[in-house]
Coordinates of C-alpha atoms in Angstrom, one line a residue:
M34 CA 3.4 -15.9 12.5
G35 CA -0.3 -15.0 12.9
E36 CA -0.4 -13.9 16.5
N37 CA 3.1 -12.2 16.3
T38 CA 2.1 -10.3 13.1
Q39 CA -1.0 -9.0 14.9
E40 CA 1.1 -7.9 17.9
L41 CA 3.5 -6.0 15.6
A42 CA 0.6 -4.3 13.9
D43 CA -1.1 -3.3 17.2
H44 CA 2.0 -2.1 19.2
G45 CA 4.8 -1.6 16.8
P46 CA 7.9 -3.8 16.6
C47 CA 9.8 -1.9 19.4
S48 CA 7.2 -0.7 21.8
H49 CA 9.0 -2.1 24.9
H50 CA 12.6 -2.1 25.9
R51 CA 12.5 -5.8 26.9
K52 CA 11.7 -6.6 23.3
L53 CA 15.0 -5.2 22.1
L54 CA 16.3 -8.6 21.1
N55 CA 13.2 -9.3 19.1
C56 CA 13.6 -5.9 17.4
S57 CA 17.1 -6.6 16.4
L58 CA 16.1 -9.9 14.9
F59 CA 13.2 -8.2 13.1
A60 CA 15.5 -5.5 11.7
L61 CA 18.1 -8.1 10.6
F62 CA 15.4 -10.1 8.8
T63 CA 14.1 -7.0 7.0
L64 CA 17.5 -5.8 5.9
S65 CA 18.4 -9.3 4.6
L66 CA 15.1 -9.4 2.7
I67 CA 15.7 -6.1 1.1
Y68 CA 19.2 -7.2 0.0
L69 CA 18.0 -10.5 -1.4
I70 CA 15.2 -8.9 -3.4
F71 CA 17.2 -6.0 -4.9
Y72 CA 20.7 -7.2 -5.2
S73 CA 20.5 -11.0 -5.9
S74 CA 19.7 -12.7 -9.1
P75 CA 16.0 -13.5 -9.5
S76 CA 16.4 -17.3 -9.1
S77 CA 18.8 -17.2 -6.2
S78 CA 16.9 -14.4 -4.5
F79 CA 13.7 -16.3 -4.4
A80 CA 15.4 -19.5 -3.1
S81 CA 17.3 -17.6 -0.4
Y82 CA 14.2 -15.6 0.6
A83 CA 12.2 -18.8 0.9
N84 CA 14.9 -20.4 3.1
L85 CA 15.2 -17.3 5.3
F86 CA 11.5 -17.0 5.7
N87 CA 11.2 -20.6 6.7
Q88 CA 13.9 -20.2 9.4
F89 CA 12.2 -17.1 10.7
K90 CA 8.8 -18.8 10.7
T91 CA 10.3 -21.8 12.6
Q92 CA 11.7 -19.5 15.3
R93 CA 8.5 -17.5 15.8
S94 CA 5.7 -20.0 15.2
P95 CA 4.1 -22.1 17.9
K96 CA 5.3 -25.7 18.4
N97 CA 2.1 -27.2 17.2
N98 CA 2.7 -27.6 13.4
S99 CA -0.3 -29.9 12.7
L100 CA -1.8 -29.6 9.3
P101 CA -5.3 -28.0 8.9
P102 CA -8.3 -30.2 8.4
P103 CA -8.4 -31.7 4.8
Q104 CA -11.5 -29.8 4.0
E105 CA -9.6 -26.6 4.3
W106 CA -6.9 -27.9 1.9
L107 CA -9.4 -28.7 -0.9
Q108 CA -11.1 -25.3 -1.0
C109 CA -13.9 -26.8 -3.0
D110 CA -16.6 -29.4 -2.8
Y111 CA -16.1 -31.3 -6.0
S112 CA -19.0 -33.7 -5.2
D113 CA -21.6 -30.9 -5.7
G114 CA -22.2 -29.8 -9.3
K115 CA -23.7 -30.7 -12.6
W116 CA -22.7 -32.2 -16.0
V117 CA -22.4 -29.7 -18.8
W118 CA -21.9 -30.3 -22.5
D119 CA -18.5 -29.3 -23.6
D120 CA -18.0 -28.7 -27.3
S121 CA -14.3 -28.1 -26.7
V122 CA -13.9 -31.9 -26.1
T123 CA -13.2 -33.1 -29.6
G124 CA -12.3 -36.7 -28.8
P125 CA -11.3 -39.2 -26.2
R126 CA -8.5 -38.3 -23.8
Y127 CA -6.6 -41.4 -24.8
D128 CA -6.8 -44.3 -27.3
S129 CA -8.1 -47.3 -25.4
E130 CA -7.4 -49.8 -28.3
N131 CA -3.8 -50.4 -27.2
C132 CA -4.3 -49.7 -23.6
D133 CA -3.7 -52.3 -20.9
M134 CA -7.3 -52.4 -19.5
K135 CA -10.2 -54.8 -19.4
S136 CA -11.5 -55.0 -23.0
T137 CA -15.2 -54.7 -21.9
E138 CA -14.5 -51.1 -20.9
K139 CA -13.1 -50.0 -24.3
C140 CA -16.5 -48.6 -25.5
V141 CA -15.0 -46.6 -28.4
I142 CA -13.4 -49.7 -29.9
N143 CA -16.3 -52.0 -29.0
G144 CA -18.7 -49.9 -31.2
K145 CA -20.8 -48.0 -28.7
P146 CA -22.7 -45.9 -31.2
D147 CA -23.4 -42.8 -29.2
K148 CA -20.2 -40.9 -28.4
G149 CA -21.9 -38.2 -26.4
Y150 CA -20.6 -39.7 -23.1
L151 CA -17.2 -38.3 -24.1
H152 CA -18.3 -34.7 -24.2
W153 CA -19.9 -34.2 -20.8
R154 CA -17.8 -32.3 -18.3
W155 CA -18.3 -32.1 -14.5
Q156 CA -18.8 -28.6 -13.3
P157 CA -18.6 -28.2 -9.5
A158 CA -20.9 -25.7 -8.0
G159 CA -18.2 -23.4 -6.5
C160 CA -15.1 -23.9 -8.6
N161 CA -13.7 -25.5 -11.7
L162 CA -12.3 -29.0 -12.0
S163 CA -9.6 -29.1 -14.7
A164 CA -8.7 -32.3 -16.6
L165 CA -5.7 -34.3 -15.3
D166 CA -2.5 -33.4 -17.2
P167 CA -0.7 -36.7 -17.5
A168 CA 2.8 -35.2 -17.8
A169 CA 2.3 -32.9 -14.8
F170 CA 0.7 -35.8 -12.8
L171 CA 3.7 -38.0 -13.3
R172 CA 6.0 -35.2 -12.1
L173 CA 3.7 -34.7 -9.1
V174 CA 3.9 -38.4 -8.0
R175 CA 7.5 -39.1 -9.0
G176 CA 8.9 -42.0 -7.1
K177 CA 5.6 -42.9 -5.5
H178 CA 3.4 -46.0 -5.3
L179 CA -0.3 -45.5 -6.1
A180 CA -2.5 -48.5 -5.0
F181 CA -6.1 -49.0 -6.0
I182 CA -7.7 -51.5 -3.6
G183 CA -11.2 -53.1 -3.5
D184 CA -13.6 -54.3 -6.1
S185 CA -13.7 -53.9 -9.9
T186 CA -14.6 -50.2 -9.7
A187 CA -11.2 -49.6 -8.1
R188 CA -9.6 -51.6 -11.0
N189 CA -11.7 -49.6 -13.5
Q190 CA -10.3 -46.3 -12.1
A191 CA -6.7 -47.6 -12.0
E192 CA -6.8 -48.8 -15.6
A193 CA -8.2 -45.5 -16.8
L194 CA -5.4 -43.7 -15.0
V195 CA -2.7 -45.9 -16.5
C196 CA -4.1 -45.5 -20.0
H197 CA -4.2 -41.7 -19.6
L198 CA -0.6 -41.6 -18.3
S199 CA 0.5 -43.9 -21.1
T200 CA -0.1 -41.0 -23.5
V201 CA 3.2 -39.4 -22.3
A202 CA 5.2 -42.4 -20.9
Q203 CA 5.1 -46.1 -21.6
P204 CA 4.7 -48.2 -18.5
E205 CA 6.1 -51.7 -18.0
T206 CA 3.8 -54.4 -16.6
A207 CA 5.7 -55.6 -13.6
H208 CA 3.2 -58.2 -12.5
R209 CA -0.1 -59.6 -13.7
Y210 CA -2.1 -62.3 -12.0
E211 CA -5.1 -63.5 -14.0
E212 CA -7.5 -66.1 -12.9
R213 CA -11.0 -67.1 -14.1
L214 CA -12.5 -63.9 -12.6
G215 CA -9.7 -61.9 -14.3
R216 CA -7.2 -59.1 -13.5
K217 CA -7.1 -59.6 -9.7
F218 CA -3.6 -58.1 -9.1
W219 CA -1.7 -56.0 -11.6
R220 CA 1.2 -53.7 -11.3
W221 CA 2.5 -51.1 -13.8
V222 CA 5.8 -49.2 -13.5
F223 CA 6.6 -46.0 -15.3
P224 CA 10.4 -46.1 -15.4
A225 CA 12.9 -43.3 -14.8
P226 CA 12.7 -40.5 -14.6
H227 CA 9.2 -41.1 -13.2
N228 CA 9.7 -44.2 -11.1
V229 CA 5.9 -44.3 -10.5
T230 CA 4.2 -47.5 -9.6
V231 CA 0.4 -48.2 -10.1
S232 CA -1.1 -51.3 -8.5
T233 CA -4.5 -52.9 -8.3
Y234 CA -5.4 -55.2 -5.4
W235 CA -8.6 -57.2 -5.9
S236 CA -10.4 -57.3 -2.5
P237 CA -14.1 -56.8 -3.1
L238 CA -15.0 -56.9 0.6
L239 CA -11.6 -55.7 1.9
V240 CA -11.7 -58.6 4.4
R241 CA -11.5 -62.4 3.7
A242 CA -14.4 -63.9 2.0
E243 CA -15.3 -67.3 0.5
G244 CA -18.1 -68.1 -1.8
H245 CA -19.7 -65.9 -4.4
S246 CA -16.8 -63.4 -4.6
E247 CA -14.5 -66.2 -5.5
D248 CA -16.9 -68.4 -7.4
Y249 CA -19.8 -66.8 -9.2
A250 CA -21.7 -70.1 -9.3
M251 CA -22.2 -69.8 -5.5
A252 CA -25.2 -67.7 -4.4
Q253 CA -23.9 -66.9 -0.9
Q254 CA -20.6 -65.9 0.7
A255 CA -18.9 -66.3 4.0
V256 CA -17.2 -63.1 5.3
I257 CA -14.5 -63.1 8.0
L258 CA -14.8 -59.6 9.4
D259 CA -11.6 -59.7 11.5
A260 CA -9.2 -60.8 8.7
L261 CA -8.1 -58.2 6.2
T262 CA -7.0 -59.7 2.9
E263 CA -3.5 -60.0 1.7
P264 CA -1.5 -58.8 -0.1
W265 CA -2.9 -55.3 0.2
A266 CA -3.0 -55.3 4.0
V267 CA 0.7 -56.3 4.1
D268 CA 1.8 -53.8 1.5
V269 CA 0.3 -50.7 3.2
A270 CA 3.5 -49.2 4.4
A271 CA 4.9 -49.2 0.8
M272 CA 1.9 -47.3 -0.6
D273 CA 2.0 -43.5 -0.9
V274 CA -1.4 -43.0 -2.4
M275 CA -4.2 -45.4 -1.6
V276 CA -7.6 -45.4 -3.4
I277 CA -10.1 -47.7 -1.6
S278 CA -13.2 -48.5 -3.5
A279 CA -15.5 -51.2 -2.2
G280 CA -19.3 -51.4 -1.7
H281 CA -21.1 -53.3 -4.4
W282 CA -20.3 -56.7 -2.9
F283 CA -21.8 -56.0 0.5
P284 CA -25.5 -56.0 -0.2
R285 CA -25.4 -59.8 -1.1
P286 CA -26.5 -62.9 0.9
A287 CA -23.8 -63.6 3.4
M288 CA -22.9 -65.2 6.7
Y289 CA -20.5 -63.2 8.9
Y290 CA -17.8 -64.6 11.2
E291 CA -15.7 -62.9 13.9
D292 CA -13.3 -64.6 16.3
G293 CA -14.2 -67.9 14.6
E294 CA -17.9 -67.5 15.5
V295 CA -21.0 -66.7 13.4
V296 CA -22.1 -63.2 14.5
G297 CA -25.0 -62.8 12.0
V298 CA -26.3 -63.2 8.5
Y299 CA -27.7 -61.0 5.8
S300 CA -30.5 -62.2 3.5
R301 CA -30.1 -65.9 4.4
P302 CA -33.5 -67.3 5.1
D303 CA -32.0 -70.7 4.6
V304 CA -30.0 -70.4 7.8
A305 CA -32.0 -71.0 11.0
N306 CA -31.4 -69.4 14.4
K307 CA -29.1 -66.7 13.1
T308 CA -29.9 -63.0 13.4
D309 CA -30.1 -61.0 10.2
I310 CA -28.0 -58.1 11.1
G311 CA -28.1 -56.4 7.6
Y312 CA -25.1 -55.4 5.6
L313 CA -24.8 -51.7 6.5
G314 CA -23.3 -52.2 9.9
V315 CA -20.9 -54.7 8.5
Y316 CA -19.9 -52.2 5.8
R317 CA -19.2 -49.6 8.5
K318 CA -17.2 -52.1 10.6
V319 CA -15.1 -53.1 7.6
I320 CA -14.4 -49.6 6.5
R321 CA -13.4 -48.6 10.0
R322 CA -11.1 -51.6 10.5
T323 CA -9.5 -50.9 7.1
L324 CA -8.7 -47.2 8.0
E325 CA -7.5 -48.2 11.5
H326 CA -5.2 -50.7 10.0
V327 CA -3.8 -48.2 7.5
A328 CA -3.2 -45.6 10.2
G329 CA -1.5 -48.2 12.4
A330 CA 0.7 -49.6 9.6
T331 CA 1.7 -46.1 8.5
S332 CA 2.7 -44.9 12.0
S333 CA 4.7 -48.0 12.7
A334 CA 6.5 -48.0 9.4
A335 CA 10.2 -47.1 9.6
G336 CA 10.7 -43.4 8.9
G337 CA 6.9 -42.7 8.8
G338 CA 6.1 -40.9 5.6
D339 CA 3.3 -38.9 4.0
K340 CA 0.3 -41.0 2.7
L341 CA -3.0 -40.0 1.1
V342 CA -5.8 -42.4 1.7
A343 CA -8.8 -41.6 -0.6
V344 CA -11.9 -43.7 0.1
A345 CA -14.4 -43.6 -2.8
T346 CA -18.1 -43.5 -2.1
I347 CA -20.2 -45.9 -4.1
A348 CA -20.7 -45.2 -7.8
P349 CA -24.1 -46.9 -8.6
A350 CA -25.1 -49.2 -11.4
H351 CA -27.9 -48.1 -13.8
F352 CA -29.8 -51.3 -14.7
D353 CA -33.2 -49.8 -15.8
S354 CA -35.9 -51.4 -13.7
K355 CA -38.3 -51.4 -16.7
Y356 CA -36.2 -54.2 -18.3
S357 CA -34.4 -57.4 -17.3
W358 CA -30.7 -57.1 -16.7
N359 CA -30.0 -58.8 -20.1
H360 CA -32.3 -56.7 -22.2
R361 CA -30.5 -54.6 -24.8
D362 CA -32.1 -51.4 -23.3
A363 CA -31.0 -52.1 -19.7
C364 CA -28.8 -49.0 -19.9
S365 CA -29.4 -47.4 -23.3
R366 CA -29.8 -43.8 -22.3
T367 CA -27.6 -41.4 -24.3
A368 CA -27.5 -38.4 -22.0
P369 CA -27.2 -37.7 -18.3
F370 CA -30.2 -37.6 -16.0
E371 CA -31.8 -34.2 -15.5
E372 CA -31.5 -32.7 -12.1
A373 CA -35.0 -33.9 -11.0
E374 CA -34.3 -37.4 -12.3
A375 CA -31.0 -38.0 -10.5
E376 CA -32.2 -39.0 -7.1
V377 CA -29.6 -41.1 -5.2
A378 CA -31.1 -44.4 -4.2
A379 CA -31.6 -44.9 -0.4
K380 CA -29.1 -47.8 -0.3
D381 CA -26.4 -45.8 -2.1
A382 CA -27.1 -42.8 0.1
E383 CA -26.6 -44.9 3.3
M384 CA -23.4 -46.4 2.1
R385 CA -22.1 -43.0 1.0
T386 CA -22.9 -41.7 4.5
V387 CA -20.9 -44.5 6.1
V388 CA -17.8 -43.6 4.1
L389 CA -18.1 -39.9 4.8
E390 CA -18.5 -40.5 8.5
E391 CA -15.8 -43.1 8.9
V392 CA -13.3 -41.0 6.8
A393 CA -14.1 -37.9 8.9
A394 CA -13.5 -39.9 12.1
A395 CA -10.2 -41.3 10.8
A396 CA -9.0 -37.9 9.7
A397 CA -9.8 -36.5 13.2
A398 CA -7.9 -39.3 14.9
A399 CA -5.0 -38.8 12.6
A400 CA -4.9 -35.0 13.4
R401 CA -4.9 -35.8 17.1
R402 CA -1.9 -38.2 16.6
R403 CA 0.1 -36.0 14.3
R404 CA 3.1 -34.4 15.9
Q405 CA 4.9 -33.2 12.7
R406 CA 4.1 -32.2 9.2
W407 CA 4.2 -35.7 7.7
G408 CA 1.6 -38.3 8.3
V409 CA -1.4 -40.1 6.9
R410 CA -4.2 -38.0 5.3
F411 CA -7.7 -39.4 4.9
E412 CA -10.1 -38.0 2.3
A413 CA -13.4 -39.1 0.9
L414 CA -13.5 -39.4 -2.9
D415 CA -17.2 -38.5 -3.1
V416 CA -18.4 -39.6 -6.5
T417 CA -21.9 -40.9 -5.7
R418 CA -23.9 -37.9 -6.9
M419 CA -22.0 -37.3 -10.1
A420 CA -22.1 -41.0 -11.0
T421 CA -25.8 -41.3 -10.2
M422 CA -26.4 -38.7 -12.9
R423 CA -24.6 -40.7 -15.7
P424 CA -26.7 -43.7 -16.9
D425 CA -25.2 -43.1 -20.3
G426 CA -21.6 -43.8 -19.3
H427 CA -21.7 -47.6 -19.1
P428 CA -20.6 -50.1 -21.8
G429 CA -24.1 -51.7 -21.9
P430 CA -24.1 -54.5 -24.5
Y431 CA -20.9 -53.2 -26.2
L432 CA -18.5 -55.6 -24.4
F433 CA -16.4 -56.9 -27.3
A434 CA -14.5 -55.3 -30.2
H435 CA -16.8 -54.4 -33.1
S436 CA -19.4 -56.8 -31.8
Y437 CA -22.3 -55.3 -33.7
D438 CA -20.7 -53.6 -36.6
L439 CA -22.5 -55.8 -39.1
R440 CA -25.7 -56.8 -37.2
P441 CA -28.2 -55.2 -34.8
V442 CA -28.0 -55.8 -31.1
P443 CA -30.2 -58.7 -30.2
E444 CA -33.0 -58.2 -27.7
T445 CA -31.3 -60.5 -25.1
V446 CA -27.7 -59.8 -24.5
A447 CA -25.0 -59.6 -21.8
N448 CA -24.9 -56.1 -20.3
D449 CA -22.6 -54.1 -18.2
C450 CA -24.4 -51.2 -16.6
L451 CA -22.1 -51.1 -13.6
H452 CA -18.5 -50.3 -14.9
W453 CA -17.6 -47.2 -16.8
C454 CA -16.4 -46.7 -20.3
A455 CA -12.8 -45.6 -20.5
P456 CA -12.2 -42.9 -21.6
G457 CA -15.4 -41.5 -20.0
L458 CA -16.8 -40.6 -16.6
V459 CA -14.2 -42.6 -14.7
D460 CA -11.6 -40.1 -15.8
T461 CA -13.3 -37.5 -13.7
F462 CA -12.6 -39.6 -10.6
N463 CA -9.0 -39.3 -11.4
D464 CA -9.3 -35.5 -12.0
M465 CA -10.6 -35.3 -8.4
L466 CA -7.8 -37.6 -7.1
A467 CA -5.2 -35.4 -8.8
K468 CA -6.6 -32.3 -6.9
M469 CA -6.4 -34.2 -3.6
I470 CA -2.7 -35.1 -4.3
V471 CA -1.9 -31.5 -5.2
A472 CA -3.6 -30.2 -2.1
G473 CA -1.5 -32.3 0.1
A474 CA 1.7 -31.5 -1.7
G475 CA 1.4 -27.8 -1.0

């Protein structure tokens, strides 16, 4: 209605005789609106007005109904901000003790002595980021399938979300597939009236790989760049919200295959006569192929549908370089980094840029293809900066329930300075995800 509204303002609704028909329609609309507002019940008036307005808008608006760019929907850059201490946070969002998540992430139960990591709140620079309301979230995604695809950081986020939602509705574990590496494919279903499914798909490189990602005893891996992994690549059409989080497995020694041929290596001095092509270009190629596959699978699905694809930027580890990885102080800080300390590492900045650029390209291509309101929406879940600032949010040596209740932490110990305590920082990722879903539902 934008151009038509301006025309009415400039010239009046009935400035030319040839517009008599338009004037009649305008008058009919106005009289109907007045009647509905003043003589109908409040609830029926609002509904009728909404229907009438939609009909009028359909008749008067241009044929191109494509959605505005995603950046305009969000109205806020949640990736830019700072961590602020919040005394109003009196405890964890949920009780992880009885939650269906990897036990090493249950920092409260495992005895992590400092609880300050629970009280820091992310404050975006230009707006506020409210905490996810589990009851409202379940209503928002009623009947939908949320899929978390990628490495263990994707699983970390999915399990935190399931635990948070479990405070208002009890899910059923529809499928669990555990192997030696653990928790590769899980699915939870929140039954009626929610009918919400949350799945995790273990695929650390998004494409097929053999070697280290399947067997930690192996130092290298073989990566097949033109073969996306199953089952996630097959299930795409049935997913309504996809969170793709992969990155940590790419900067590892590898040999890359395409069309059955070796196309290069990364950090493999033991392999002669093969060009070291680095991992960054490979990462870009995999992200691009992943998003192209999602777009193609969505457009070819029967009935189409509305799909949100959120690609997370890398959330870095915090192994302190002053110590070995298995030293008890490898990640022992108890507060976020100060602004001057929180410099994003060059490797992480490069991988973040790849995601931002590829998501922007996929979003632009989707906008060009879109012919109706429904379609696939690509967004970047940009968490790199906020995660870089939080060395205090990892489990560290507190990997098992009450491990050190009766004894001090030994100097040499297994450490987790990569994954996030839950509850903790990882819940902020889901706060951002909820905003993205709401933005697309409007």
